PDB file of C-alpha atoms in Angstrom:
ATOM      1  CA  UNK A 178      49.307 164.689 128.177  1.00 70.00           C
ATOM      2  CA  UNK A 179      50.084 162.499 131.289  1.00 84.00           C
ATOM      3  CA  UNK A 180      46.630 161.708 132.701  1.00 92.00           C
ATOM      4  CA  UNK A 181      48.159 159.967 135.814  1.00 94.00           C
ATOM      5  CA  UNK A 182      50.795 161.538 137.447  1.00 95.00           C
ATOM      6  CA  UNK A 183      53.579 160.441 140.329  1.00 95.00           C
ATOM      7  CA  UNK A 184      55.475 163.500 141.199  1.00 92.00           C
ATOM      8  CA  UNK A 185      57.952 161.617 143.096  1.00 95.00           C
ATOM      9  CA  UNK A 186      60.313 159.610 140.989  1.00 94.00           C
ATOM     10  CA  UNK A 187      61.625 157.924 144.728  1.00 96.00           C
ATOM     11  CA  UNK A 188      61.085 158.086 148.387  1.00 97.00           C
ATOM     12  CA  UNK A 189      63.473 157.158 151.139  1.00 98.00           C
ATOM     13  CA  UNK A 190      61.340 155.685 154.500  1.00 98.00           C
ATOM     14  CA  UNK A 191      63.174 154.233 157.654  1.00 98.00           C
ATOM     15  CA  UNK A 192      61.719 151.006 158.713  1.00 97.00           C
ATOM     16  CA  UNK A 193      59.420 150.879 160.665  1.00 97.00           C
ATOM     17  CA  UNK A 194      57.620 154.602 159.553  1.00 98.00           C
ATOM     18  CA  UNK A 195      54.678 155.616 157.653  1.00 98.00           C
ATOM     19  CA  UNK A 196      54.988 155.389 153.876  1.00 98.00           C
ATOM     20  CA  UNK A 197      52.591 157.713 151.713  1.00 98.00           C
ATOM     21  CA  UNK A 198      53.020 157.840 147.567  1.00 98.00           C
ATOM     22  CA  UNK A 199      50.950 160.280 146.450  1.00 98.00           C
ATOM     23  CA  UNK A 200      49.112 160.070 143.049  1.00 98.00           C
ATOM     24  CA  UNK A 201      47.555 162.840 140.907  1.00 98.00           C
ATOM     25  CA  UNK A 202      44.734 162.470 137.810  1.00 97.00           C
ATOM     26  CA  UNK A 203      43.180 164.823 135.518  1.00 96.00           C
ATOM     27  CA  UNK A 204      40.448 163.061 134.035  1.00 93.00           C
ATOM     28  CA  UNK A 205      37.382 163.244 136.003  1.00 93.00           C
ATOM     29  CA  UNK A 206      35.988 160.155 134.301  1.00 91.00           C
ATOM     30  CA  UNK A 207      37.876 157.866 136.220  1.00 93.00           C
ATOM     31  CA  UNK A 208      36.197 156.204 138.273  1.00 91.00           C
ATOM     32  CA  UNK A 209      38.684 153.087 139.548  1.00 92.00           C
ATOM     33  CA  UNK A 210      41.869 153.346 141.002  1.00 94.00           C
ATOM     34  CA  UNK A 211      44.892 150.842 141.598  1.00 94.00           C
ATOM     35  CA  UNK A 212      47.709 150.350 142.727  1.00 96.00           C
ATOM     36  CA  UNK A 213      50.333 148.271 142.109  1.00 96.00           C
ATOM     37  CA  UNK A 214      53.996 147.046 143.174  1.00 97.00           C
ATOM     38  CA  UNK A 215      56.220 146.133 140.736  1.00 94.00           C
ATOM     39  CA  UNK A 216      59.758 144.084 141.458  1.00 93.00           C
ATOM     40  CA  UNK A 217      62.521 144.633 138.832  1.00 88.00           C
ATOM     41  CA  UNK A 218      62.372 142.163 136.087  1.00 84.00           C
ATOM     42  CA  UNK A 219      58.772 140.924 137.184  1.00 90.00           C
ATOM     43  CA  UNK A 220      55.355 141.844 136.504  1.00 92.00           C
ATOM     44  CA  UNK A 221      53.229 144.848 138.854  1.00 94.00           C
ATOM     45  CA  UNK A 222      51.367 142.399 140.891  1.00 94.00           C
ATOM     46  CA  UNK A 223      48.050 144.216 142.388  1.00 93.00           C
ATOM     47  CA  UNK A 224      48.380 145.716 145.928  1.00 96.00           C
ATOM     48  CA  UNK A 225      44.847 147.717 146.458  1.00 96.00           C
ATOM     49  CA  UNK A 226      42.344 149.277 144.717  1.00 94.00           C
ATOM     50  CA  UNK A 227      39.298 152.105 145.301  1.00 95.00           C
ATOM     51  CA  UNK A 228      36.203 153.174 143.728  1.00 93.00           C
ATOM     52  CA  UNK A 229      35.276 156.678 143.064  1.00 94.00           C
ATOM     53  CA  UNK A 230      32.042 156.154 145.734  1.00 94.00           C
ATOM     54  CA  UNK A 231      34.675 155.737 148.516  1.00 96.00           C
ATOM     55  CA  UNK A 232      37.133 157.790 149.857  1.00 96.00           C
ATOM     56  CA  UNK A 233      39.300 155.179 151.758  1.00 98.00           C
ATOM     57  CA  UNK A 234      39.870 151.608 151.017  1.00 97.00           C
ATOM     58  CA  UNK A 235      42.195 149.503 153.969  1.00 97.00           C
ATOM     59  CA  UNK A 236      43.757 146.089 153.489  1.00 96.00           C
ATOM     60  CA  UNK A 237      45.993 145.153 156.160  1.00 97.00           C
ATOM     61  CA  UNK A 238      49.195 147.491 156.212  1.00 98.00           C
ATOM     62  CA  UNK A 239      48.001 149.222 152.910  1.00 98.00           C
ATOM     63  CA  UNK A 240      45.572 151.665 153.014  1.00 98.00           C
ATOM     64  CA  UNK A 241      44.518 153.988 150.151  1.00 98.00           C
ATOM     65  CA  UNK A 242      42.802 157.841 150.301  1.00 98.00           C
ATOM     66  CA  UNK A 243      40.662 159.167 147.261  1.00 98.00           C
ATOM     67  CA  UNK A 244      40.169 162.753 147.447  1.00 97.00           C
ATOM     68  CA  UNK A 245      37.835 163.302 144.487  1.00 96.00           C
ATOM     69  CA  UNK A 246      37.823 167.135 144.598  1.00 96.00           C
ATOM     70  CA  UNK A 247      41.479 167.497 143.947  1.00 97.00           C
ATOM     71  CA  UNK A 248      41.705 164.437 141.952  1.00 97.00           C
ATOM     72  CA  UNK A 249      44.140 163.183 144.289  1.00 98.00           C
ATOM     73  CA  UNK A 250      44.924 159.765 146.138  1.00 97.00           C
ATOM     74  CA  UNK A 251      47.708 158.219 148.080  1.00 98.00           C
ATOM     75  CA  UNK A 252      48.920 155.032 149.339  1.00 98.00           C
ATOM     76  CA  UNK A 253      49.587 154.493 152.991  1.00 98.00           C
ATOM     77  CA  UNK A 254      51.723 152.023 154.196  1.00 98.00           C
ATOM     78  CA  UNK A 255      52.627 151.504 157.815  1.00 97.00           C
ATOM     79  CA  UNK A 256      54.632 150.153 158.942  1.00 98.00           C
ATOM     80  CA  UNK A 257      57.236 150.179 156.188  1.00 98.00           C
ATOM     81  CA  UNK A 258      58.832 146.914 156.196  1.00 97.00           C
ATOM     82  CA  UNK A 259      62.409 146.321 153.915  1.00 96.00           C
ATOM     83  CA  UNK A 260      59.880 143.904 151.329  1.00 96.00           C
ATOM     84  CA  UNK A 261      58.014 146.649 150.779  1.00 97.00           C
ATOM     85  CA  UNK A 262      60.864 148.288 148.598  1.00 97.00           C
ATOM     86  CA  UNK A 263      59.681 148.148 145.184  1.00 97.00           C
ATOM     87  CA  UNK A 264      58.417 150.869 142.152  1.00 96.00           C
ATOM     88  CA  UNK A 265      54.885 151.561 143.035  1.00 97.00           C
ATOM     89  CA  UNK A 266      52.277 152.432 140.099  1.00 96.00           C
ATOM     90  CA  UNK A 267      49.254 154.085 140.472  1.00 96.00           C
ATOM     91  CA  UNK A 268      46.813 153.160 137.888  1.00 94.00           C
ATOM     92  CA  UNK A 269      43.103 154.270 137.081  1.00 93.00           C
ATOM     93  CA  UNK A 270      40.303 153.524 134.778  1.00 90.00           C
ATOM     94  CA  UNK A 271      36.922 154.589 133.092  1.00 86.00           C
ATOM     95  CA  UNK A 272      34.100 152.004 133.242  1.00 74.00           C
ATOM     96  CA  UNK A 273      32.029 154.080 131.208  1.00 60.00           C
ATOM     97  CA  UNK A 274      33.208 152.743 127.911  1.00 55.00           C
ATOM     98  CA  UNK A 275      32.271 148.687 129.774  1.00 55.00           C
ATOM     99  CA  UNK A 276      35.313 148.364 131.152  1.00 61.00           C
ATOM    100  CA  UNK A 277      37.352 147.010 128.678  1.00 69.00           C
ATOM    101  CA  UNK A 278      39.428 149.361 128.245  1.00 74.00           C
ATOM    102  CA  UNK A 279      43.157 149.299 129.866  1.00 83.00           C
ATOM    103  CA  UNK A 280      44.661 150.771 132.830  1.00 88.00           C
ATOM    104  CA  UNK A 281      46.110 154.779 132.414  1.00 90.00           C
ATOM    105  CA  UNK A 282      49.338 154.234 134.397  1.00 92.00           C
ATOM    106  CA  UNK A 283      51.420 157.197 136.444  1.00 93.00           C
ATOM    107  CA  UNK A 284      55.442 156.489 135.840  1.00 92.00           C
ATOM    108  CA  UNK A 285      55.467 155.264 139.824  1.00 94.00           C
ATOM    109  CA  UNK A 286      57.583 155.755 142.584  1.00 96.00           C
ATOM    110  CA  UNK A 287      60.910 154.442 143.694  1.00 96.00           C
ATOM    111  CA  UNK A 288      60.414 153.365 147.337  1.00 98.00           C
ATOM    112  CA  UNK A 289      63.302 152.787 149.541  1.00 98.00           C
ATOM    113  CA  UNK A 290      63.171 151.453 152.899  1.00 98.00           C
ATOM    114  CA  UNK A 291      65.866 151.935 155.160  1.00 96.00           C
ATOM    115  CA  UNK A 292      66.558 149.411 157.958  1.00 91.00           C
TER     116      UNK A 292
ATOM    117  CA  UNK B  15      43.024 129.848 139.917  1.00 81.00           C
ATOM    118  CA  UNK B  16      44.258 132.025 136.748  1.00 83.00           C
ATOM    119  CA  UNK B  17      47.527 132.364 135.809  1.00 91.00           C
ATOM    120  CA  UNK B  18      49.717 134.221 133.052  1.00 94.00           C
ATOM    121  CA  UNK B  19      52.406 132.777 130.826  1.00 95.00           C
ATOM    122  CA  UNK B  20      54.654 135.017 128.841  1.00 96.00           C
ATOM    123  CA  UNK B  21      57.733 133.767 126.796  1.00 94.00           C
ATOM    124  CA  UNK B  22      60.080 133.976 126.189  1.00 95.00           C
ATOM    125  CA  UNK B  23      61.341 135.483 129.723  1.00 94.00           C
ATOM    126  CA  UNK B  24      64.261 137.484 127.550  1.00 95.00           C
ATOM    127  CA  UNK B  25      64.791 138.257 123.674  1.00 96.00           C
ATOM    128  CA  UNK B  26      67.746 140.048 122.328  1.00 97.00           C
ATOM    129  CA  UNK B  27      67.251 141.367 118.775  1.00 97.00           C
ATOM    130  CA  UNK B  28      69.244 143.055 115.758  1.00 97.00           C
ATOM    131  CA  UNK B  29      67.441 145.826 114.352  1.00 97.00           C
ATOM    132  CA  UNK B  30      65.279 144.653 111.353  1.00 97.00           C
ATOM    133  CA  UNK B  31      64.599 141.313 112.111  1.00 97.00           C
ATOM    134  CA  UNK B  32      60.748 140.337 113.131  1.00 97.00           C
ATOM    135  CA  UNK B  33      59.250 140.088 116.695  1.00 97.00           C
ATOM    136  CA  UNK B  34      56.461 137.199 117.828  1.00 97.00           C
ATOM    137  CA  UNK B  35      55.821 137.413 121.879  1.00 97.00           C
ATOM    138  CA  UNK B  36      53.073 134.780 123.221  1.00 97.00           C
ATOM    139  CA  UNK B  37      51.100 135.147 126.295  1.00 97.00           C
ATOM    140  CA  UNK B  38      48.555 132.410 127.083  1.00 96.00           C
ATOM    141  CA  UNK B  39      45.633 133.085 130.218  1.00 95.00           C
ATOM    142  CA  UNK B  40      44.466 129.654 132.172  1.00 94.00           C
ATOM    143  CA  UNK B  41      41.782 128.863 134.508  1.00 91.00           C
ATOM    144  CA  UNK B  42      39.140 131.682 133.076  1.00 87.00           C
ATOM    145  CA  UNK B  43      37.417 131.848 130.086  1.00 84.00           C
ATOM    146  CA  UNK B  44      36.675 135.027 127.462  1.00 86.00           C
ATOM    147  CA  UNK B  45      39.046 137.245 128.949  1.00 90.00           C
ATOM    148  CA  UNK B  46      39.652 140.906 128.064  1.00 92.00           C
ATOM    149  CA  UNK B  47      43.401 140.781 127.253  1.00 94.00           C
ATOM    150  CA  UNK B  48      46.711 143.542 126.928  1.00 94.00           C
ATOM    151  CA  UNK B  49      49.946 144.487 126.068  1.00 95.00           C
ATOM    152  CA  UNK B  50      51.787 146.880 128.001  1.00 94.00           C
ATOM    153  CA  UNK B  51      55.098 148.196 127.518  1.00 94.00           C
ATOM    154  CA  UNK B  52      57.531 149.792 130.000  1.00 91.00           C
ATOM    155  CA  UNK B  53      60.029 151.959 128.141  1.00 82.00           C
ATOM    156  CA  UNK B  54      62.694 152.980 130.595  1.00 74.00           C
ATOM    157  CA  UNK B  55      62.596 155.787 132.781  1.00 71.00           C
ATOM    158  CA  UNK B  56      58.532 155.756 131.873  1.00 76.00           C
ATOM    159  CA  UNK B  57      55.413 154.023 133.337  1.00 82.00           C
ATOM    160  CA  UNK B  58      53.353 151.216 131.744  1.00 89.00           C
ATOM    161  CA  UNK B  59      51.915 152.168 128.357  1.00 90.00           C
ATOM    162  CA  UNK B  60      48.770 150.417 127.214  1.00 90.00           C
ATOM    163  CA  UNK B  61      49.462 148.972 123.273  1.00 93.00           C
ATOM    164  CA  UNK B  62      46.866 146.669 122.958  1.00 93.00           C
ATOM    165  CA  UNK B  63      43.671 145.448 124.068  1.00 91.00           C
ATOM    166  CA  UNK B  64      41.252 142.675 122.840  1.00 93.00           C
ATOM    167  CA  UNK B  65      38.032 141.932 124.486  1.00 91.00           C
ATOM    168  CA  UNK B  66      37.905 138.792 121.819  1.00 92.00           C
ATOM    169  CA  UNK B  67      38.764 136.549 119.214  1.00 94.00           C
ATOM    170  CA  UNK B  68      40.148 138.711 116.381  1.00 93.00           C
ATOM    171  CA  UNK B  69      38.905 141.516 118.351  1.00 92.00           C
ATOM    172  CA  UNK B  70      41.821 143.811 118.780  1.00 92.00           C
ATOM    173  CA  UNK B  71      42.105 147.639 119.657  1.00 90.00           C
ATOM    174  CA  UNK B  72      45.743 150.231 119.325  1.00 86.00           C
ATOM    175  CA  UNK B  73      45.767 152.677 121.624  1.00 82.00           C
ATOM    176  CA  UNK B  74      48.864 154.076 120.176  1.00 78.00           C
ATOM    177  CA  UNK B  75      50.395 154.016 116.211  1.00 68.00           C
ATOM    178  CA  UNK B  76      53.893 152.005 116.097  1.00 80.00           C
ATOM    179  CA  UNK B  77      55.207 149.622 114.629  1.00 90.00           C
ATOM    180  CA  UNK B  78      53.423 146.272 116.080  1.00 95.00           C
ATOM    181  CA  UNK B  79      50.888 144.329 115.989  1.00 95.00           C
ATOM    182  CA  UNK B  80      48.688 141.996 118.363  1.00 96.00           C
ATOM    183  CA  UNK B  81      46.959 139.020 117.489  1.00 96.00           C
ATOM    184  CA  UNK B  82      44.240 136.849 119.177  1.00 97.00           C
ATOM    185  CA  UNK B  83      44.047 133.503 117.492  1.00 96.00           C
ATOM    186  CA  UNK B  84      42.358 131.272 120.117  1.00 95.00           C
ATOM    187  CA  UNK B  85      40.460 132.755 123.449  1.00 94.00           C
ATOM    188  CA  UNK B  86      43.473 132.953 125.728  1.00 94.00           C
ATOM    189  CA  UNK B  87      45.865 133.769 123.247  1.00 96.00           C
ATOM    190  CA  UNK B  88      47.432 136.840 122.399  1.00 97.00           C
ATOM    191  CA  UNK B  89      50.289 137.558 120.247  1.00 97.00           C
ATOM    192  CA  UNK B  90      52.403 140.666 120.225  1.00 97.00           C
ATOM    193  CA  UNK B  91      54.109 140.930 116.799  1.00 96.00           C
ATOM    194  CA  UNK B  92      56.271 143.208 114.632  1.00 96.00           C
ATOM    195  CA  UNK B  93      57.984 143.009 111.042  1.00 95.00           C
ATOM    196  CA  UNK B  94      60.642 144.699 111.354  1.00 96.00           C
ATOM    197  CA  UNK B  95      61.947 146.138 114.787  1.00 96.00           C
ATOM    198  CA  UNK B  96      63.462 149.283 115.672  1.00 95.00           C
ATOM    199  CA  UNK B  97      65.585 150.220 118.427  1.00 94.00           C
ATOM    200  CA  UNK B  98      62.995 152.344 120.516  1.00 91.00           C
ATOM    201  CA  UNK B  99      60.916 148.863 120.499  1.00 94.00           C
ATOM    202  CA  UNK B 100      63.436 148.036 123.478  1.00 93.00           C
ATOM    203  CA  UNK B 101      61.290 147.659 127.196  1.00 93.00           C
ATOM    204  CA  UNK B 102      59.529 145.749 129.093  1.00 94.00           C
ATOM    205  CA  UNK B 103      56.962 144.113 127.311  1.00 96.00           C
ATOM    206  CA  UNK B 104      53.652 142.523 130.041  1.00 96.00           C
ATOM    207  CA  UNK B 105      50.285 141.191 128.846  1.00 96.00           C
ATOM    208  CA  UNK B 106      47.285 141.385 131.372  1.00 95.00           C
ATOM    209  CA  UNK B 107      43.988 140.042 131.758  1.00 92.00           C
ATOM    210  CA  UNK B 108      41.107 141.478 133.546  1.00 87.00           C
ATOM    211  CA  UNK B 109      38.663 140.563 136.130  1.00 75.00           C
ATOM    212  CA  UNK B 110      36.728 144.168 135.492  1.00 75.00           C
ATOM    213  CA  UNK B 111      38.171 145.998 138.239  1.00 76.00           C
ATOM    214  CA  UNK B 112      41.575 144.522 138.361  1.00 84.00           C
ATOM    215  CA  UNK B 113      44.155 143.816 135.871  1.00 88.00           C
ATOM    216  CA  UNK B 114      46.361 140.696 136.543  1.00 91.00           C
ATOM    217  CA  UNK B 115      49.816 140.778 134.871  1.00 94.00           C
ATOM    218  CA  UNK B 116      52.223 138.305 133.545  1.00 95.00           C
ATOM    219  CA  UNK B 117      56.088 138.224 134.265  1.00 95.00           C
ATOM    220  CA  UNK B 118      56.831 140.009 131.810  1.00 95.00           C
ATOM    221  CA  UNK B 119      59.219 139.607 128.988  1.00 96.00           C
ATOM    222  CA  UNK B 120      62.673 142.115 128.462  1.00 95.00           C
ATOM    223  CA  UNK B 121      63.611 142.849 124.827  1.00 96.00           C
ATOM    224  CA  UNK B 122      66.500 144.506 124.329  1.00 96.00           C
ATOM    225  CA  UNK B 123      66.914 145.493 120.373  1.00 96.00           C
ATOM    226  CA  UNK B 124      70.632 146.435 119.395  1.00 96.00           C
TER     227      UNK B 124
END
């Protein structure tokens, strides 16, 4: 049962444009949510994150929307610059245990940008 | 500032043979630490965690092991590897919120 889910395995975006990844979850005791942008052959380094008490968190060209109802955020990036080509994860976690616990990872996005 | 070592960078294995993979945390101290493994074609699966010395949770049954001899130490082991072991293998610390990853190490078992 995929807790985390990124429907879109890629997206294409012209330079330039508005990027959005969208992210689905299912548990409603999540309460943190990440995301991150991985390089091939590296390690996800950490782009943004949001708490469940917001509903839109904005650093620089990233900005990212929680929609608690339908357990639903998304990553905006504008513009889209060619650097920003990478696989982008979505990630969440429940503090309720302390926060030790790991990060429940969706399979991420492909994104493309096209000059 | 912290940083992440992983090594090695690469490991190619025969099926069978054992598996040790180190990851050492510097500049913080009592750390929550993980392994993560990226199978391809799939997202980041949580192995381990360890919030500290000898202190060490599976999230899922396989094969290997973790170990945490020393405070930013942790040790990603198997006896005998099989070929679905193959991925992406990253160890993270935590701030909390935030995870922090390592580079990462690619075995390839054949």
């Amino acid at each position: 049962d995929q807790q985390v889910k990124q429907n879109s395995p890629s997206l294409s975006v012209q330079e330039g444009r508005i990027s959005i990844l969208n992210c689905d979850y299912t548990n409603s005791m999540f309460d943190y949510f990440l995301w991150y942008k991985k390089y091939p052959a590296e390690g996800p380094t950490f782009l943004i994150s949001i708490s469940s008490i917001k509903d839109k968190n904005e650093d620089g060209r990233f900005t990212v929307f929680l929609n608690k109802s339908a357990k639903h955020l998304s990553l905006h990036i504008v513009p889209s610059q060619p650097g920003d080509s990478a696989v982008y994860f979505c990630a969440a976690s429940d503090h309720s245990g302390g926060g030790a616990d790991g990060l429940t990872f969706g399979k991420g996005t492909h994104l493309i940008i096209q000059p | 500032s912290q940083t992440i070592h992983q090594w090695p960078a690469t490991l190619v294995q025969p099926v069978g043979s054992p598996l040790s993979l180190e990851c050492t945390v510097e500049g913080t101290s009592n750390p929550n630490l993980y392994w993560y493994r990226q199978a391809a074609g799939r997202g980041l699966q949580l192995l381990f965690y360890s919030v500290g010395i000898g202190q060490i949770s599976s999230e899922v049954p396989q094969n290997l092991s973790a170990s945490r001899p020393q405070d930013r130490q942790f040790i990603l082991s198997s006896k005998k590897l099989l070929l679905s072991d193959s991925g992406f293998y990253l160890c993270a610390w935590t701030n909390y919120n935030e995870q922090f990853f390592g580079p990462g190490t690619r075995l390839t078992v054949l």
